[in-house]
XYZ file of C-alpha atoms in Angstrom:
584
model
C 0.678 -28.616 10.436
C 3.774 -25.785 12.903
C 2.871 -25.611 16.789
C 2.380 -23.473 18.757
C 1.355 -23.427 22.175
C -0.950 -21.278 24.269
C -2.048 -21.893 27.392
C -5.528 -21.612 28.494
C -7.280 -21.581 31.820
C -10.827 -23.076 31.638
C -12.090 -20.051 34.814
C -8.821 -18.903 36.381
C -9.625 -22.218 38.882
C -7.568 -24.680 36.720
C -4.471 -24.758 39.101
C -6.704 -24.615 41.684
C -5.635 -28.246 42.373
C -2.308 -27.492 41.278
C -2.467 -29.918 38.294
C -1.635 -29.315 34.015
C -3.656 -31.433 32.850
C -7.500 -32.827 34.025
C -6.996 -35.717 36.004
C -10.733 -37.941 37.067
C -9.396 -38.120 40.793
C -10.992 -33.838 40.377
C -12.960 -35.120 37.777
C -14.857 -38.443 39.435
C -16.874 -35.647 42.429
C -20.336 -36.405 43.765
C -23.261 -34.495 41.115
C -24.112 -31.034 43.809
C -27.539 -31.024 41.611
C -28.688 -31.641 45.304
C -26.635 -29.474 47.229
C -28.629 -26.974 48.647
C -27.953 -24.926 52.495
C -29.149 -27.644 53.811
C -26.760 -30.162 53.218
C -23.530 -28.201 51.794
C -21.195 -25.716 53.316
C -19.928 -27.932 56.296
C -16.534 -29.053 54.451
C -13.102 -27.062 53.377
C -13.724 -29.628 50.359
C -17.433 -27.754 50.315
C -15.921 -24.453 50.620
C -14.123 -25.133 47.566
C -16.193 -26.519 45.184
C -18.581 -22.538 45.819
C -15.317 -20.852 45.324
C -15.222 -22.483 41.765
C -18.500 -21.391 41.272
C -17.806 -17.922 42.493
C -14.725 -17.851 40.226
C -17.441 -18.761 37.557
C -20.047 -16.292 38.117
C -17.256 -13.412 37.544
C -16.419 -15.394 34.610
C -20.154 -15.441 33.520
C -19.986 -11.242 33.483
C -17.469 -12.217 30.154
C -18.820 -15.046 28.425
C -22.729 -14.669 28.903
C -23.978 -13.012 25.562
C -24.730 -9.442 26.917
C -22.272 -6.472 25.961
C -19.566 -6.551 28.098
C -17.514 -4.602 30.088
C -14.537 -4.254 27.960
C -16.585 -3.685 24.950
C -18.590 -0.941 26.216
C -15.125 1.082 27.930
C -13.217 1.125 24.805
C -16.653 1.991 23.090
C -17.351 5.007 25.551
C -14.239 6.676 25.319
C -12.344 8.697 22.482
C -10.657 5.653 21.065
C -13.413 3.274 18.709
C -16.370 4.553 17.363
C -19.749 1.878 17.886
C -19.097 0.005 14.559
C -20.463 -3.000 13.540
C -22.982 -3.756 10.720
C -23.884 -1.351 8.515
C -27.699 -2.750 8.864
C -27.412 -3.676 12.137
C -29.043 -2.012 15.000
C -27.697 1.216 16.430
C -27.319 -0.587 20.169
C -23.783 0.261 20.129
C -24.239 4.225 18.476
C -26.415 4.380 21.490
C -23.367 2.915 23.595
C -20.931 5.331 22.186
C -23.141 8.409 21.419
C -24.694 8.975 24.742
C -27.994 9.085 23.066
C -30.932 7.080 23.486
C -32.430 8.199 20.591
C -30.002 6.503 18.238
C -32.420 3.288 19.149
C -35.310 4.162 20.943
C -36.051 0.339 21.541
C -32.750 -1.142 23.170
C -33.733 -0.108 26.524
C -32.560 -3.193 27.842
C -29.416 -3.452 26.021
C -26.884 -4.448 29.931
C -30.130 -6.562 31.347
C -27.851 -10.008 30.600
C -24.756 -7.622 32.117
C -26.819 -6.793 34.781
C -27.736 -10.465 36.013
C -25.192 -11.833 35.661
C -23.333 -9.717 37.442
C -25.518 -9.606 40.422
C -25.384 -13.510 39.878
C -22.009 -13.898 40.621
C -22.060 -10.971 43.036
C -25.068 -13.746 45.394
C -22.310 -16.618 44.586
C -19.786 -14.791 46.524
C -22.543 -13.976 49.164
C -23.107 -17.336 50.027
C -20.045 -17.827 50.901
C -18.652 -15.030 52.934
C -22.160 -15.994 55.065
C -21.902 -19.378 55.618
C -17.770 -19.057 56.563
C -18.042 -19.493 59.822
C -20.074 -22.715 59.573
C -17.406 -24.579 57.796
C -15.471 -26.942 59.728
C -11.961 -25.073 58.217
C -8.601 -28.026 58.351
C -6.833 -27.708 61.626
C -2.709 -27.837 59.770
C -2.802 -25.951 56.081
C -5.633 -24.851 56.032
C -6.723 -22.401 53.536
C -8.816 -20.678 54.893
C -7.886 -17.236 54.222
C -6.828 -17.763 50.790
C -10.389 -18.916 49.906
C -12.529 -16.299 51.866
C -9.556 -13.778 50.238
C -10.287 -14.923 47.115
C -14.112 -14.473 47.235
C -13.924 -11.139 49.242
C -11.714 -9.929 46.128
C -14.272 -11.211 43.220
C -17.044 -9.741 44.513
C -14.664 -6.610 45.090
C -14.175 -6.314 40.966
C -18.195 -7.600 40.165
C -19.088 -4.792 42.292
C -16.326 -2.046 41.029
C -17.943 -2.942 37.963
C -21.177 -2.147 38.452
C -20.690 1.073 40.182
C -18.799 2.250 37.383
C -21.049 0.977 34.904
C -24.419 2.106 36.401
C -24.009 4.463 39.397
C -26.228 4.043 42.219
C -26.915 0.572 42.315
C -28.718 -2.003 44.955
C -26.001 -2.918 47.114
C -26.621 -7.043 48.852
C -23.373 -7.813 50.803
C -25.924 -11.221 52.124
C -27.829 -13.167 50.190
C -31.067 -12.526 50.854
C -34.518 -12.429 47.863
C -35.511 -8.778 47.686
C -36.304 -5.609 45.728
C -34.041 -3.077 47.285
C -33.515 0.653 46.229
C -30.511 1.729 45.099
C -26.908 2.419 47.428
C -24.853 5.379 47.711
C -22.122 4.809 45.934
C -20.030 5.724 48.537
C -21.321 2.845 50.479
C -20.704 0.716 47.662
C -17.284 1.390 47.426
C -16.876 1.353 51.266
C -17.963 -2.283 50.873
C -15.341 -2.867 48.168
C -12.064 -1.153 49.872
C -13.576 -2.940 52.873
C -13.380 -6.471 50.329
C -10.017 -5.554 49.192
C -8.442 -4.877 52.325
C -9.538 -9.146 53.830
C -8.062 -10.430 50.530
C -4.813 -7.958 50.533
C -5.007 -9.380 53.885
C -5.816 -12.959 54.292
C -4.368 -14.004 50.843
C -0.687 -15.036 51.473
C 2.048 -13.013 49.661
C 2.943 -16.500 47.446
C -0.010 -18.055 47.158
C -1.489 -18.442 43.175
C 1.818 -17.506 41.437
C 2.898 -20.589 39.699
C 1.441 -20.746 35.608
C 0.017 -24.018 37.100
C -2.838 -21.133 39.335
C -2.719 -18.797 36.728
C -5.942 -16.843 36.762
C -6.609 -16.828 40.076
C -6.403 -14.222 42.011
C -2.992 -13.092 44.249
C -2.671 -10.526 46.788
C -0.743 -7.864 44.536
C -3.738 -8.484 42.319
C -6.113 -7.158 45.031
C -3.060 -4.539 45.723
C -3.870 -2.817 42.451
C -7.358 -2.974 42.512
C -7.211 -1.199 45.706
C -5.239 1.942 43.773
C -6.474 1.688 41.014
C -10.557 2.014 42.410
C -9.189 4.591 45.109
C -7.536 6.260 41.597
C -11.061 6.516 40.870
C -13.163 6.821 43.530
C -11.159 10.030 44.575
C -11.025 12.425 40.928
C -15.035 11.004 39.842
C -16.012 11.418 43.382
C -13.920 14.168 44.019
C -13.569 12.943 48.172
C -11.675 10.418 49.896
C -13.265 7.104 50.043
C -15.556 6.248 53.787
C -19.259 6.088 54.479
C -20.616 6.439 58.210
C -23.625 4.248 58.646
C -27.357 5.843 60.826
C -25.245 4.218 63.281
C -22.233 6.196 63.547
C -19.813 3.030 62.252
C -17.302 4.193 59.270
C -16.024 2.011 57.037
C -13.797 1.337 53.531
C -11.964 4.313 54.878
C -8.561 4.602 52.291
C -5.604 7.468 51.675
C -3.676 8.276 49.527
C -0.388 6.946 50.614
C -2.292 3.144 51.435
C -3.183 3.182 47.671
C 0.598 4.008 47.076
C 1.817 1.571 49.107
C -0.572 -1.186 47.878
C 1.233 -0.496 44.457
C 4.961 0.019 45.275
C 4.330 -3.854 47.302
C 3.235 -5.336 44.217
C 6.578 -4.001 42.773
C 8.210 -4.213 45.776
C 7.582 -8.089 45.924
C 9.891 -8.826 42.040
C 7.105 -10.831 41.139
C 6.372 -8.617 37.666
C 8.510 -7.414 34.884
C 8.084 -5.792 31.909
C 8.251 -7.942 28.528
C 10.818 -6.942 26.179
C 8.958 -5.889 23.458
C 5.865 -4.205 23.912
C 3.945 -6.435 21.102
C 4.145 -9.582 22.284
C 2.101 -9.495 24.812
C -0.950 -9.661 22.478
C -1.275 -12.886 20.206
C -2.624 -10.849 16.551
C 0.629 -9.061 17.053
C 3.010 -11.141 18.177
C 2.086 -14.823 15.886
C 2.685 -14.923 12.690
C 1.325 -17.617 10.214
C 2.920 -19.448 7.709
C 2.207 -18.047 3.853
C 2.700 -21.167 2.023
C 2.234 -24.485 4.634
C -0.196 -24.533 7.645
C 0.396 -23.140 11.170
C 2.080 -20.595 12.867
C 5.791 -19.641 12.064
C 7.222 -20.811 15.219
C 10.931 -18.606 14.519
C 9.294 -15.019 13.829
C 6.403 -15.763 16.359
C 6.834 -14.112 19.602
C 3.432 -14.404 21.610
C 5.262 -14.571 25.752
C 2.089 -16.098 25.826
C -0.789 -16.036 28.414
C 0.907 -16.399 31.461
C 3.526 -14.060 30.983
C 5.415 -12.095 33.585
C 3.432 -9.205 33.070
C 0.678 -9.848 34.147
C -0.644 -9.497 37.490
C -4.944 -9.734 36.507
C -6.555 -11.934 33.739
C -9.358 -13.923 33.267
C -9.825 -16.756 31.207
C -11.252 -18.538 29.037
C -11.116 -22.026 26.631
C -12.575 -22.488 23.360
C -14.795 -25.855 24.727
C -17.813 -23.893 24.947
C -21.201 -24.990 22.512
C -24.494 -23.308 21.713
C -25.538 -26.271 23.926
C -24.281 -25.055 26.781
C -25.045 -21.863 26.301
C -26.605 -20.281 30.681
C -25.268 -23.916 31.835
C -22.213 -21.959 33.524
C -20.375 -23.616 31.074
C -20.189 -21.670 28.597
C -16.702 -20.218 28.767
C -15.848 -18.728 25.546
C -14.924 -14.950 25.803
C -18.287 -14.201 24.087
C -17.361 -9.976 23.800
C -14.058 -10.505 21.512
C -16.399 -11.628 18.731
C -17.231 -7.604 18.168
C -13.964 -6.396 17.926
C -12.921 -8.856 14.903
C -13.310 -7.330 11.153
C -16.387 -7.309 10.204
C -17.370 -10.422 8.543
C -17.219 -11.994 6.395
C -13.707 -11.201 6.055
C -10.716 -13.114 7.234
C -7.154 -12.242 6.763
C -4.410 -13.695 8.937
C -3.637 -13.439 11.123
C -6.840 -11.800 11.749
C -9.999 -13.852 12.363
C -13.963 -11.671 10.806
C -16.601 -10.898 13.763
C -19.054 -7.897 13.481
C -16.794 -5.248 13.614
C -17.100 -3.267 16.207
C -14.997 -0.351 17.783
C -13.354 0.430 15.110
C -10.308 2.844 15.607
C -10.669 6.441 15.358
C -7.864 8.147 13.564
C -7.646 11.934 15.448
C -7.004 9.422 18.292
C -4.047 7.711 17.581
C -2.836 10.418 15.519
C -2.884 12.448 18.415
C -0.850 10.190 20.842
C 1.355 8.137 19.126
C 4.833 9.590 18.228
C 5.682 8.153 14.375
C 8.077 5.100 15.960
C 6.192 4.424 18.587
C 5.817 1.268 18.249
C 2.432 0.827 20.877
C 0.631 1.804 17.418
C 1.098 -0.740 15.507
C 1.000 -3.397 18.398
C -1.860 -2.233 19.394
C -4.237 -1.025 15.869
C -4.524 -2.745 12.645
C -3.949 -0.132 10.128
C -5.916 -2.085 6.881
C -4.396 -0.584 4.227
C -1.109 0.133 5.920
C -1.260 -4.038 6.833
C -2.298 -4.595 2.716
C -5.664 -6.038 4.306
C -7.478 -3.739 1.824
C -6.770 -5.465 -1.412
C -7.518 -8.827 0.002
C -10.432 -10.471 -2.237
C -12.082 -11.010 1.020
C -11.788 -7.395 1.952
C -14.823 -5.753 -0.259
C -18.328 -7.357 0.576
C -16.971 -6.356 4.634
C -16.228 -3.165 3.344
C -19.281 -2.442 1.994
C -21.117 -4.307 5.279
C -19.431 -2.152 7.694
C -20.661 0.864 9.582
C -18.137 3.504 10.483
C -15.270 2.014 8.618
C -11.947 4.284 9.520
C -9.816 2.688 8.237
C -8.548 0.468 11.577
C -9.608 -1.440 14.002
C -8.241 -2.811 17.750
C -5.639 -5.598 17.339
C -5.384 -6.863 21.042
C -8.263 -8.202 20.999
C -8.419 -8.972 17.193
C -9.977 -12.593 17.153
C -6.758 -14.727 14.726
C -6.794 -17.314 12.070
C -4.028 -19.264 11.335
C -3.857 -21.367 7.631
C -4.949 -24.598 7.797
C -4.724 -27.884 4.687
C -7.869 -29.493 3.887
C -8.137 -31.824 0.746
C -4.659 -30.345 -0.862
C -5.467 -26.754 -0.288
C -4.653 -24.115 2.470
C -8.016 -22.748 4.120
C -8.775 -20.210 6.712
C -9.196 -21.366 10.225
C -10.384 -20.259 13.484
C -6.943 -20.860 15.670
C -8.542 -21.468 18.630
C -8.295 -24.529 18.301
C -5.629 -26.917 16.841
C -8.376 -28.627 14.273
C -9.802 -24.981 13.180
C -13.036 -25.898 14.290
C -13.799 -23.359 16.972
C -16.982 -21.246 16.238
C -16.543 -17.125 15.410
C -18.709 -16.585 18.288
C -18.230 -18.672 21.245
C -14.758 -19.914 20.771
C -12.591 -17.159 21.197
C -10.626 -17.816 24.845
C -8.061 -14.674 24.836
C -7.201 -13.785 28.087
C -8.414 -10.139 29.536
C -6.006 -8.653 30.964
C -7.842 -6.468 33.455
C -4.011 -5.325 35.371
C -0.273 -5.001 33.231
C 2.422 -4.562 35.727
C 2.413 -1.030 33.160
C -0.319 -0.130 34.890
C 0.472 -0.574 38.159
C 3.902 0.870 37.268
C 1.848 4.571 36.137
C -0.499 4.600 38.891
C 2.454 4.296 41.296
C 4.551 7.177 40.072
C 0.438 9.271 39.698
C 0.196 8.326 43.164
C 3.551 10.327 44.038
C 5.764 7.514 44.804
C 9.335 8.291 44.409
C 10.624 6.822 42.055
C 8.195 7.948 39.771
C 11.119 9.197 36.813
C 12.757 5.445 37.255
C 9.019 4.112 36.827
C 7.856 6.225 34.109
C 11.399 5.414 32.357
C 10.699 1.729 32.260
C 7.506 2.360 30.683
C 9.301 4.501 27.760
C 12.254 2.974 27.092
C 11.004 -0.090 26.541
C 8.863 2.041 23.921
C 12.291 3.462 22.819
C 11.434 7.242 23.627
C 13.001 9.256 25.666
C 12.051 10.821 29.318
C 9.651 13.040 29.653
C 8.876 15.010 33.059
C 6.935 13.780 35.278
C 3.881 15.456 36.266
C 0.166 15.114 36.001
C -0.489 15.654 32.786
C 2.384 13.650 31.003
C 1.399 10.624 33.652
C -2.230 10.167 31.760
C -0.886 11.017 28.212
C 1.292 7.918 28.763
C -1.073 5.770 30.417
C -3.196 6.918 26.475
C -0.420 5.603 24.747
C 0.666 2.485 26.908
C -3.283 1.343 27.805
C -4.827 2.356 24.545
C -7.944 -0.728 23.351
C -7.480 -2.330 26.815
C -10.385 -0.609 28.332
C -8.884 1.877 30.721
C -8.566 4.911 29.083
C -12.614 5.878 29.310
C -11.960 5.678 32.859
C -8.983 7.191 33.172
C -10.946 10.317 31.452
C -13.813 10.356 33.538
C -11.970 10.826 36.492
C -10.504 13.169 35.312
C -13.866 14.760 35.060
C -17.164 14.683 33.602
C -16.472 17.844 31.023
C -12.759 16.630 30.263
C -14.255 12.914 29.270
C -17.302 14.649 27.126
C -14.637 17.368 25.667
C -12.855 13.884 23.896
C -15.262 12.212 23.095
C -16.551 15.230 21.274
C -13.569 16.152 20.100
C -13.340 12.045 18.384
C -15.965 13.123 15.652
C -15.335 12.303 12.212
C -15.727 11.286 9.002
C -16.179 7.245 8.555
C -17.780 5.151 5.893
C -20.626 3.554 6.753
C -20.923 0.391 4.021
C -18.913 2.112 1.435
C -20.723 5.111 1.580
C -19.198 8.714 3.362
C -21.086 9.827 6.720
C -20.013 11.807 9.617
C -20.017 10.912 13.297
C -20.997 14.018 15.847
C -21.894 14.358 19.586
C -24.204 16.839 21.603
C -21.657 17.629 25.050
C -24.712 18.277 26.573
C -26.109 14.909 26.260
C -22.807 13.216 27.318
C -22.698 15.764 30.351
C -25.984 14.603 31.005
C -25.867 11.131 31.833
C -22.733 11.936 33.865
C -20.557 9.040 32.404
C -23.056 6.467 33.546
C -25.083 4.144 31.692
C -29.020 3.128 32.050
C -29.250 0.001 33.431
C -32.512 -2.804 32.662
C -35.627 -1.630 33.884
C -36.072 -4.756 35.143
C -37.729 -6.365 38.874
C -33.750 -6.229 39.616
C -32.594 -10.056 38.898
C -33.635 -12.199 41.512
C -36.497 -14.360 39.834
C -33.313 -15.528 37.684
C -30.725 -16.545 40.623
C -33.126 -17.386 42.590
C -34.114 -19.674 40.456
C -30.430 -22.284 40.877
C -30.786 -20.975 45.438
C -30.675 -24.572 46.342
C -28.110 -24.807 44.444
C -26.731 -22.522 46.407
C -25.046 -21.357 43.232
C -22.535 -23.847 42.476
C -21.703 -25.808 39.285
C -21.236 -29.021 38.272
C -17.463 -29.821 38.175
C -17.439 -31.913 35.491
C -18.719 -29.603 32.786
C -15.872 -27.348 34.547
C -12.874 -28.460 32.444
C -9.463 -27.716 33.520
C -6.379 -26.757 31.968
C -5.310 -26.982 28.165
C -2.447 -26.529 25.857
C -3.783 -25.616 22.540
C -1.167 -26.903 19.850
C -1.441 -24.297 17.115
């Protein structure tokens, strides 16, 4: 079988040791099952272990079997319908239609997501509140780096939550109590304070090597600060800042500071656009051999996970098993199975899945010119790519809800041919053996910030180089320049960042009515199990939600989080895989 290498990091902490493979010295550590707040948080090594636990908590927002922030973001906008199986529950239609009556019983859809996000926050709070009791090294200390990463992780967690649910409880310390909802302005103030702390304390040259891929950099924190500024000022219509009862104001960020943040990312010289747009995603750039096993290396052009355009990525491995579910070491990408074409369809290079997020034809037809390569890089055209005539297709089509003929390519699970008993069979490409489970072993990185997004944010924030930045984006797509104005920048963001979990929030920050109008306009004809059907929306219901989702009606999260309090939110390092080079 031909070999094609894809580097996968377990936790985004693989390079945390500056290593490219497992070593006994790293894995051979004392068990932490007896660690508690009385005997832990003493040394810098303890802080390092706790930081690994914080990264793991962040990653579990994607490895736990909830809805997943990416999938929710993709379904809620005008890019995709809910999809899934024709006989499945209609929970994805609840998300898509903003209408609980689509499935009245599904009131707790986000319970797992809620729990995982707050568990991640709890871990960060533990480390942050213990900082001063740790004996940091006198020389070559990593205090600023570790604590900067921890503050950034807490900011990322809260930024997802406050966008998704709105008025949420705010915890900046590890306490076991129920709290009422906080003013979103206070939550955003905490987010901005954490990001400013990270920017000030993470060294500019830290975590930039490929061996550190997945760890947070100063530049990732700067990019998220700009994204949060644009969202907050757009959605809430005011500048950031929260004044408490004592008259103290925190979380103030100006437009000039947001612009300076992304300009610093650009000026750093650490990032650049790939020459070819499609090379960013495995499914659009990997070419399988048709008469032999493995990938066609000469034709495959995937730039790899740790490529020059990645600013922030959440990473996974294919090593999860059902035995480790819920243990904190189930490290596969659990939402990606939803993006695969409806099982049992597997047509190389695409692997099967549950058929969520069917692409809306009117969206891609309205935003892409015929010559724009970003359409074919981002969207699987089932008829155009000959998939519809494959023998595997008919049973899938007959079981697919809201089939449109198009689905997302950027995050499609992938497959290759493998030789078994003299015959070529289709296998999940996440493992070199082809043995990966379709549900728990997907491991494509979740790319949260691309450099292209940074350039477009800088243009939107009023950079003097806005025309240059727009030219770079459009030139790569083979398109001519257009005037730089807010309308054109937002349209370019739709084309460049489609199906990356960004479009919905771009709509919403332009106004709830703007979002609602776009979603209503995306209504159209579909096939449900092969029969004609129609997707429609109620504009008034969408506006009434303010673009927010119902959070679970449970007694917050402490019953789950605090059961492991004596373990201070840590994970056993022997259950944390180090650096994998997966050979296809």
